[in-house]
mmCIF file of C-alpha atoms in Angstrom:
data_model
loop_
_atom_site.group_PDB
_atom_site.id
_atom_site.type_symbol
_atom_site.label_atom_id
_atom_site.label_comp_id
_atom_site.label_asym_id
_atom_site.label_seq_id
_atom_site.Cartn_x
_atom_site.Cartn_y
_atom_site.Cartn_z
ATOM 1 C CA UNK A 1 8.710 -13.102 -7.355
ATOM 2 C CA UNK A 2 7.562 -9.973 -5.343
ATOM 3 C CA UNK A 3 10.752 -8.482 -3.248
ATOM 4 C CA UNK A 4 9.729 -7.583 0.450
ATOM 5 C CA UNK A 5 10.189 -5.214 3.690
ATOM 6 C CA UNK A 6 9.516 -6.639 6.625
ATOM 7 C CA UNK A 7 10.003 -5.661 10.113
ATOM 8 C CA UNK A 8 12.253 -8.650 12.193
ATOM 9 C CA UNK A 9 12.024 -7.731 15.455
ATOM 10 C CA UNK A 10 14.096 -9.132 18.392
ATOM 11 C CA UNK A 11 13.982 -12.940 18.872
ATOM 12 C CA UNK A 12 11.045 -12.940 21.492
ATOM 13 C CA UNK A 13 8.768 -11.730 18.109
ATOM 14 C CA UNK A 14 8.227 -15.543 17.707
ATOM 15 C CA UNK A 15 6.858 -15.880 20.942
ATOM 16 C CA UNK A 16 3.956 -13.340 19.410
ATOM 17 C CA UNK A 17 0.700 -16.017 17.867
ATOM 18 C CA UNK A 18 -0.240 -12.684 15.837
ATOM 19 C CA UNK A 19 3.137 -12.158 14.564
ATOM 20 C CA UNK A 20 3.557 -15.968 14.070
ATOM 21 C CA UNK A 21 0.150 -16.422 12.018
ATOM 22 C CA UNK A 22 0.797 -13.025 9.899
ATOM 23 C CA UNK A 23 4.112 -14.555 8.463
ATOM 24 C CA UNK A 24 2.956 -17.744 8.040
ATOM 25 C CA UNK A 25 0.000 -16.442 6.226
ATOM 26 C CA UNK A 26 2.480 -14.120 4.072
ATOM 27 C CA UNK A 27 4.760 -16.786 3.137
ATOM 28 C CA UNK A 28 1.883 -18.870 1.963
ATOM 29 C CA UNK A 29 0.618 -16.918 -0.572
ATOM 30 C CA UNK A 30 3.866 -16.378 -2.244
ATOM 31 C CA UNK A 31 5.629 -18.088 -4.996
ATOM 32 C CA UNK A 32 7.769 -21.065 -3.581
ATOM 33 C CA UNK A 33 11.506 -19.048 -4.053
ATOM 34 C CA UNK A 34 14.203 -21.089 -5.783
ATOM 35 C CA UNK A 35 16.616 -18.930 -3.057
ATOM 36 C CA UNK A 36 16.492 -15.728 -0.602
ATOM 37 C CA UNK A 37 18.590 -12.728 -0.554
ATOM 38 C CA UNK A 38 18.508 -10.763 2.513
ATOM 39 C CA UNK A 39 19.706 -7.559 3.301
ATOM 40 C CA UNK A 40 19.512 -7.014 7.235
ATOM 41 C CA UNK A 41 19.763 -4.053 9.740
ATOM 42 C CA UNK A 42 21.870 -6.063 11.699
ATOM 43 C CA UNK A 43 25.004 -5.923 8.669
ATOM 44 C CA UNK A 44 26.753 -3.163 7.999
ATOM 45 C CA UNK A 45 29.486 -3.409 6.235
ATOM 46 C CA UNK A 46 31.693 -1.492 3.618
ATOM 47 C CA UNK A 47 32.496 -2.505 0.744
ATOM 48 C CA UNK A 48 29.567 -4.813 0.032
ATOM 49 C CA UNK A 49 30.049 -7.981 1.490
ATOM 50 C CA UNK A 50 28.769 -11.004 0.528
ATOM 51 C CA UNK A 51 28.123 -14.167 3.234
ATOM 52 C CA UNK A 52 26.463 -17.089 4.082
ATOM 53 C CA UNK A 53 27.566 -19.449 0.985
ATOM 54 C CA UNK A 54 28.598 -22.066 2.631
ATOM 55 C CA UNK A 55 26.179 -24.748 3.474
ATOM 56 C CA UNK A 56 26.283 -25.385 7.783
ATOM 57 C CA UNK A 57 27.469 -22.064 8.478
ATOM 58 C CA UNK A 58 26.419 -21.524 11.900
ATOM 59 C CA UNK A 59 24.141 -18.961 13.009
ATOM 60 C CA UNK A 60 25.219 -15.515 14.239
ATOM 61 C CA UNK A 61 23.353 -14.571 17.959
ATOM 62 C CA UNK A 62 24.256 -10.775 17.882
ATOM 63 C CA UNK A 63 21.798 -10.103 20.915
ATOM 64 C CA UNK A 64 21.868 -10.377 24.886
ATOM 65 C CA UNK A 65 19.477 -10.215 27.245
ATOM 66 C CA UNK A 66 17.178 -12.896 26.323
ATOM 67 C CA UNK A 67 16.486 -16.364 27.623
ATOM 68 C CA UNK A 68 18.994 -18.782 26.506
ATOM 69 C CA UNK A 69 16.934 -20.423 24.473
ATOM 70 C CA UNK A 70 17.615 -17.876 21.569
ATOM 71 C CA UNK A 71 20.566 -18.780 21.687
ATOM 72 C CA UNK A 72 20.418 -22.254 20.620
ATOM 73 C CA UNK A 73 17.845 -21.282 17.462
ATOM 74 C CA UNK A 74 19.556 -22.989 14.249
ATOM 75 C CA UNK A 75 18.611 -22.249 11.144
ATOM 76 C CA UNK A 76 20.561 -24.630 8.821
ATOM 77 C CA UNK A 77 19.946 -23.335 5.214
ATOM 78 C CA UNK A 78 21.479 -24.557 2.162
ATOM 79 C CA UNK A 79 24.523 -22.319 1.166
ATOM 80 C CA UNK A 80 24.044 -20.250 -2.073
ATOM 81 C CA UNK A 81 27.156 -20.011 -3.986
ATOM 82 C CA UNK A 82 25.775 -19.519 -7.111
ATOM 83 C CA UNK A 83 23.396 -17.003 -6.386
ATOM 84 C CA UNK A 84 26.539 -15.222 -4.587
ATOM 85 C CA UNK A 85 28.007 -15.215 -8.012
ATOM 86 C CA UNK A 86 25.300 -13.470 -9.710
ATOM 87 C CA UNK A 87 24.912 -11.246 -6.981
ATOM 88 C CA UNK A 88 28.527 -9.985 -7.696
ATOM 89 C CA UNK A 89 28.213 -9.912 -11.540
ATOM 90 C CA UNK A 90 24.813 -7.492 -11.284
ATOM 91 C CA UNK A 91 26.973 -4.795 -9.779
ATOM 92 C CA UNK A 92 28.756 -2.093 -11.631
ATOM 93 C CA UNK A 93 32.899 -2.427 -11.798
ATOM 94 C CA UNK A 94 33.292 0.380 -9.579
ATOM 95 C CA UNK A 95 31.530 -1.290 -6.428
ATOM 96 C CA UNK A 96 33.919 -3.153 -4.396
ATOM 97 C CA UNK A 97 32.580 -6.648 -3.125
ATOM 98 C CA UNK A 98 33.812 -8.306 -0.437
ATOM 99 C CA UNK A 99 33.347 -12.312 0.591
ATOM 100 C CA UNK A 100 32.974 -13.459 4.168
ATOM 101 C CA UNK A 101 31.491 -16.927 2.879
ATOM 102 C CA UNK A 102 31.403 -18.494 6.852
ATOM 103 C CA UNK A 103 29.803 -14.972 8.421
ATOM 104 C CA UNK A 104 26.455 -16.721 9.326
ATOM 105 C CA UNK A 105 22.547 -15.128 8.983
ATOM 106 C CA UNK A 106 22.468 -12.774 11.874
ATOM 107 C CA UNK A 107 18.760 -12.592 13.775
ATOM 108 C CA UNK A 108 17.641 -10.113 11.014
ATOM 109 C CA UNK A 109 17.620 -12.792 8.597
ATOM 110 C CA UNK A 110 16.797 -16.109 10.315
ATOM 111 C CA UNK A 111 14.306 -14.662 13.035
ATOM 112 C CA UNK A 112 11.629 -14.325 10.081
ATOM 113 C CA UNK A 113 12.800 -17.289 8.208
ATOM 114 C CA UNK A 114 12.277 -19.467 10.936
ATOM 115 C CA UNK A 115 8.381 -18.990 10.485
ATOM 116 C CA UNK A 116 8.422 -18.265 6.933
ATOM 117 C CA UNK A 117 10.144 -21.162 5.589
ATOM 118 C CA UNK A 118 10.778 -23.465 8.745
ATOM 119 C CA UNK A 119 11.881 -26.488 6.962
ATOM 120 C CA UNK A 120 15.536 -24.656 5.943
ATOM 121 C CA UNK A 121 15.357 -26.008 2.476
ATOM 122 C CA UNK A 122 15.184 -23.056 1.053
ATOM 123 C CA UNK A 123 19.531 -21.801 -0.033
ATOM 124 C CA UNK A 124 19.878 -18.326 1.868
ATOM 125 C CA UNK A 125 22.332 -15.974 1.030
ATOM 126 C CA UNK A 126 22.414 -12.457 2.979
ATOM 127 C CA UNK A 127 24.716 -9.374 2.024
ATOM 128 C CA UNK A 128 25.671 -6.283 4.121
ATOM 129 C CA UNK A 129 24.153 -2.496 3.990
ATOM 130 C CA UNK A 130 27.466 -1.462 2.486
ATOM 131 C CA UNK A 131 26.133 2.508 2.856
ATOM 132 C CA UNK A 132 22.951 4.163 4.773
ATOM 133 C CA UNK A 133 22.727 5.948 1.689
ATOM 134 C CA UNK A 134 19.028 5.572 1.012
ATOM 135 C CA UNK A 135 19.513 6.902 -2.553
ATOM 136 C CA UNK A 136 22.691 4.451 -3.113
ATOM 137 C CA UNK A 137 20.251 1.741 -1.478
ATOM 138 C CA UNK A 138 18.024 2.785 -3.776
ATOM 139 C CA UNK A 139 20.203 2.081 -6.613
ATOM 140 C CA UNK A 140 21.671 -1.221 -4.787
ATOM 141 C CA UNK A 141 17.992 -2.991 -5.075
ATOM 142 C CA UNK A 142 17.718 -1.930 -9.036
ATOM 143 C CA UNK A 143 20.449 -4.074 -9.622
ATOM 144 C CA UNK A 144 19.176 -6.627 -7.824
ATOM 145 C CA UNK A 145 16.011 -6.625 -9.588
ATOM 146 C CA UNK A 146 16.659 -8.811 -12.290
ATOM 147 C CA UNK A 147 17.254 -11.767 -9.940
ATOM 148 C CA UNK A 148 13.298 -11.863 -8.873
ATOM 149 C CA UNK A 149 12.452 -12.953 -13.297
ATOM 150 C CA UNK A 150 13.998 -16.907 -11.750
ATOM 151 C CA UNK A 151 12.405 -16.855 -8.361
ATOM 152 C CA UNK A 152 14.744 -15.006 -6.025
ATOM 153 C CA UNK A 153 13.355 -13.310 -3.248
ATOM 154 C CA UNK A 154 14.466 -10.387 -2.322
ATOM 155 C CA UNK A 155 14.144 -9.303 1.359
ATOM 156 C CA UNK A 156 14.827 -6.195 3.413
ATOM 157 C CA UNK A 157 14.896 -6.823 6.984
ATOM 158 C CA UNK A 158 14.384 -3.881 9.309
ATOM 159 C CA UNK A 159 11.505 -2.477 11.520
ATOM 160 C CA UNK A 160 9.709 0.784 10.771
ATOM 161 C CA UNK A 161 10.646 2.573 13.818
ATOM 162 C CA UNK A 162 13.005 1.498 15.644
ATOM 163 C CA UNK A 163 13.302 4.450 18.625
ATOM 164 C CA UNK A 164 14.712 1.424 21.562
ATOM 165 C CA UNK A 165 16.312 4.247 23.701
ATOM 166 C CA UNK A 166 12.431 6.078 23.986
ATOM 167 C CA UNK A 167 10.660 3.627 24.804
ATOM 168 C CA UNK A 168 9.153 3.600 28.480
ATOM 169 C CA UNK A 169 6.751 0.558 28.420
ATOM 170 C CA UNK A 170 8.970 -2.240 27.267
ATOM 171 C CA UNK A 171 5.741 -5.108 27.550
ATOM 172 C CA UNK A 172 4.754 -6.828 23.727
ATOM 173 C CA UNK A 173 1.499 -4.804 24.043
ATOM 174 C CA UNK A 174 2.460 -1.858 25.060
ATOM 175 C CA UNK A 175 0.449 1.707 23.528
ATOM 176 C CA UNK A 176 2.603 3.251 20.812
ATOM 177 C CA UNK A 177 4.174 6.261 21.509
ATOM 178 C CA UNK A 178 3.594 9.273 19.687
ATOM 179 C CA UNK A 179 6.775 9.689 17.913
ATOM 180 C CA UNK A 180 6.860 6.077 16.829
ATOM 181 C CA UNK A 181 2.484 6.415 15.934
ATOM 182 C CA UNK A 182 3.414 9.135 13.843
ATOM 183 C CA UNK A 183 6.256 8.262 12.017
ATOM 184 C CA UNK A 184 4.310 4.827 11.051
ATOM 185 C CA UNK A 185 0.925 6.953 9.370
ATOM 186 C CA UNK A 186 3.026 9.099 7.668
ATOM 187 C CA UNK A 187 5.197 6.162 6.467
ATOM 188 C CA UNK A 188 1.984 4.510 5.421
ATOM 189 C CA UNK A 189 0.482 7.498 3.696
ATOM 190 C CA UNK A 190 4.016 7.891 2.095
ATOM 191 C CA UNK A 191 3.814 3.793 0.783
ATOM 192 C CA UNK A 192 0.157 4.461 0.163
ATOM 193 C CA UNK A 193 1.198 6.939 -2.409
ATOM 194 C CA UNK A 194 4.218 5.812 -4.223
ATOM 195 C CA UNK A 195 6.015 8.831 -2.546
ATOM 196 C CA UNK A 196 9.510 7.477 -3.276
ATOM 197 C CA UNK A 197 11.074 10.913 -2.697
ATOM 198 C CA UNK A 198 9.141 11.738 0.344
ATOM 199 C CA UNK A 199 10.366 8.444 1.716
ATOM 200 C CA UNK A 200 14.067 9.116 1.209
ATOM 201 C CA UNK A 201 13.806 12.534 2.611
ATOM 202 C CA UNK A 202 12.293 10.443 5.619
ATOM 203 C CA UNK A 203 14.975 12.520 8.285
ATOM 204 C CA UNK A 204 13.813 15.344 7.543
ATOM 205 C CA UNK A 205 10.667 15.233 6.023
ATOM 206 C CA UNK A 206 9.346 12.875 8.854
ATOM 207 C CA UNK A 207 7.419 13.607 12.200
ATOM 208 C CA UNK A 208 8.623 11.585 15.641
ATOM 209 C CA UNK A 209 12.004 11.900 13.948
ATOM 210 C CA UNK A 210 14.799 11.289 15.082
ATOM 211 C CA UNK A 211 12.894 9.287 18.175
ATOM 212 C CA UNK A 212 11.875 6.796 15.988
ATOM 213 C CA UNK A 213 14.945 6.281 14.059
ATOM 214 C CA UNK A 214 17.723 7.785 16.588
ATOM 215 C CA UNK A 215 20.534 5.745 14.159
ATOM 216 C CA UNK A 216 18.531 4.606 10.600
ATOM 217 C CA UNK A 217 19.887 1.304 9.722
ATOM 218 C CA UNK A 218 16.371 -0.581 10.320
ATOM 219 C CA UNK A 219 14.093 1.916 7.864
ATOM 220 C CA UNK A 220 17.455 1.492 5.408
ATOM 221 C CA UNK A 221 16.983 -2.013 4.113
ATOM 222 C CA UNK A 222 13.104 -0.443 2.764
ATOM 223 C CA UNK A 223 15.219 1.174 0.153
ATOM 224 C CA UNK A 224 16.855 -2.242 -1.180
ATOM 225 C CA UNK A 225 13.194 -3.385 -1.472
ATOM 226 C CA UNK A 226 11.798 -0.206 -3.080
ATOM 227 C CA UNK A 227 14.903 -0.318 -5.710
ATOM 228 C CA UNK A 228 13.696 -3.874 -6.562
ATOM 229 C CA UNK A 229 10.373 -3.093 -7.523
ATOM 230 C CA UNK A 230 9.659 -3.314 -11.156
ATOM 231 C CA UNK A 231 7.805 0.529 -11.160
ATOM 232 C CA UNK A 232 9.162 1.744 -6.916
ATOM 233 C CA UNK A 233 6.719 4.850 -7.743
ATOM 234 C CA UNK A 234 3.715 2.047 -8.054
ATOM 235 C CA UNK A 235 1.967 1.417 -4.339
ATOM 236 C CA UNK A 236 3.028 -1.424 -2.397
ATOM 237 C CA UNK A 237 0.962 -3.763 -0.612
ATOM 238 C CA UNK A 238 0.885 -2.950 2.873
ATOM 239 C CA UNK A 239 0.920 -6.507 4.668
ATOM 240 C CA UNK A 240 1.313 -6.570 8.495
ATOM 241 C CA UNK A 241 0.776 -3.244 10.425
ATOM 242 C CA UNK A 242 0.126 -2.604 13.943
ATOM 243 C CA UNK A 243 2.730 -2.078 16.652
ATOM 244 C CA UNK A 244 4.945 -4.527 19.226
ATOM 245 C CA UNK A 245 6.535 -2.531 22.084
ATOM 246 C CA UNK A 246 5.474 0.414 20.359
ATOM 247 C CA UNK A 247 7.004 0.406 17.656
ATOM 248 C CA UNK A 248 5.548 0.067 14.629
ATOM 249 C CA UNK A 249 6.312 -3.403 12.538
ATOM 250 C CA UNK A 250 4.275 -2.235 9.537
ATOM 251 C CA UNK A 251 5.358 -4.600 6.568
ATOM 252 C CA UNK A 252 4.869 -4.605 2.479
ATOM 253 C CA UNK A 253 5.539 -6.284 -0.442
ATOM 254 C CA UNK A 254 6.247 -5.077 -4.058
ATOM 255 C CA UNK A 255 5.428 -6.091 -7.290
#
């Protein structure tokens, strides 16, 4: 099972045909997943914390300013207990974990999954960033790798810049600004090479920075899906590109 990095977006991203039709497409030409892991912008939490194992755990709306009916979006996934426990057991005994089994998939996780896999048959289990780290992140998604050899999928959930405070044309098709234009070629170029160092050294390293990542928990969960690739150094394939509100939603997979 390939692990990806996709870019979420806010709620209204389903309101987007292009968006829409690009996931759809994606989740078509994957393997059917026996369950999903995801690893969202939207959690942070230290230690490691594991949620969403119990089956009808409702939804967690951590937004405002949208129409209500975002608000009443359900996603109603199978819990994943078991896959909780192997999450736990991949770890090394010096990481704390944590369980919060009735902490619901925030919009990180379900926003995408509503269009991926809209039938919610699918168990879904999502953990916190415990650190933004993106070396420990790094490391965090090679021990997760094993779980892809019986079908997991592994998912980072973020958005490749992610510069809200900069942005001065708020409108779906709005131009991309400079900061956020730049940050997404070199991030490409970066991908396009296997640049795995270049990529954590993205603060500094980085043009448009720190515009298009003023805090960096949406280019962190990247890392998780990097660490899960069976060679991280080997090229991913770049999926969805392009830009909504100007920022840049560019998306991969990895083999």
């Amino acid at each position: 099972m390939p692990a990806l990095f996709l870019s979420h977006g806010a709620p209204p991203l389903v309101d987007s045909e292009l968006w829409v039709g690009q996931l759809r497409e994606w989740a078509a030409r994957l393997p059917r997943p026996t369950a999903i892991l995801v690893v969202s912008a939207h959690w942070e939490s230290a230690p490691l914390t594991i949620a969403s194992t119990t089956t009808g755990t409702p939804l967690v709306h951590d937004f405002g300013g949208f129409p209500e009916r975002f608000s009443r979006v359900t996603y109603p996934s199978p819990g994943a207990p078991e896959l909780a426990a192997e999450v736990a057991a991949l770890l090394p005994g010096d990481e704390s974990v944590a369980h919060q089994p009735n902490r619901g998939l925030d919009h990180g996780a379900y926003v995408p999954l509503t269009v991926m896999y809209p039938d919610a048959d699918i168990p879904v289990l999502q953990i916190s960033l415990p650190t933004l780290d993106p070396e420990r992140l790094l490391r965090l998604g090679r021990r997760l790798r094993p779980l892809r050899d019986r079908g997991v999928l592994v998912m980072g959930s973020g958005f490749t810049t992610h510069g809200l405070p900069f942005l001065r044309d708020p409108s779906p098709d709005a131009a991309a600004p400079t900061w956020s234009a730049e940050f997404d070629a070199w991030a490409a170029e970066r991908l396009s090479g296997g640049d795995v160092d270049g990529l954590l050294d993205f603060r500094a390293r980085a043009p448009g920075m720190p515009y298009a990542h003023p805090t960096i928990e949406h280019f962190a969960p990247m890392f998780v899906t990097l660490g899960a690739s069976s060679d991280p150094e080997h090229p991913p394939q770049q999926v969805i590109d392009g830009f909504w509100m100007g920022l840049a939603k560019r998306s991969f997979q990895v083999a």
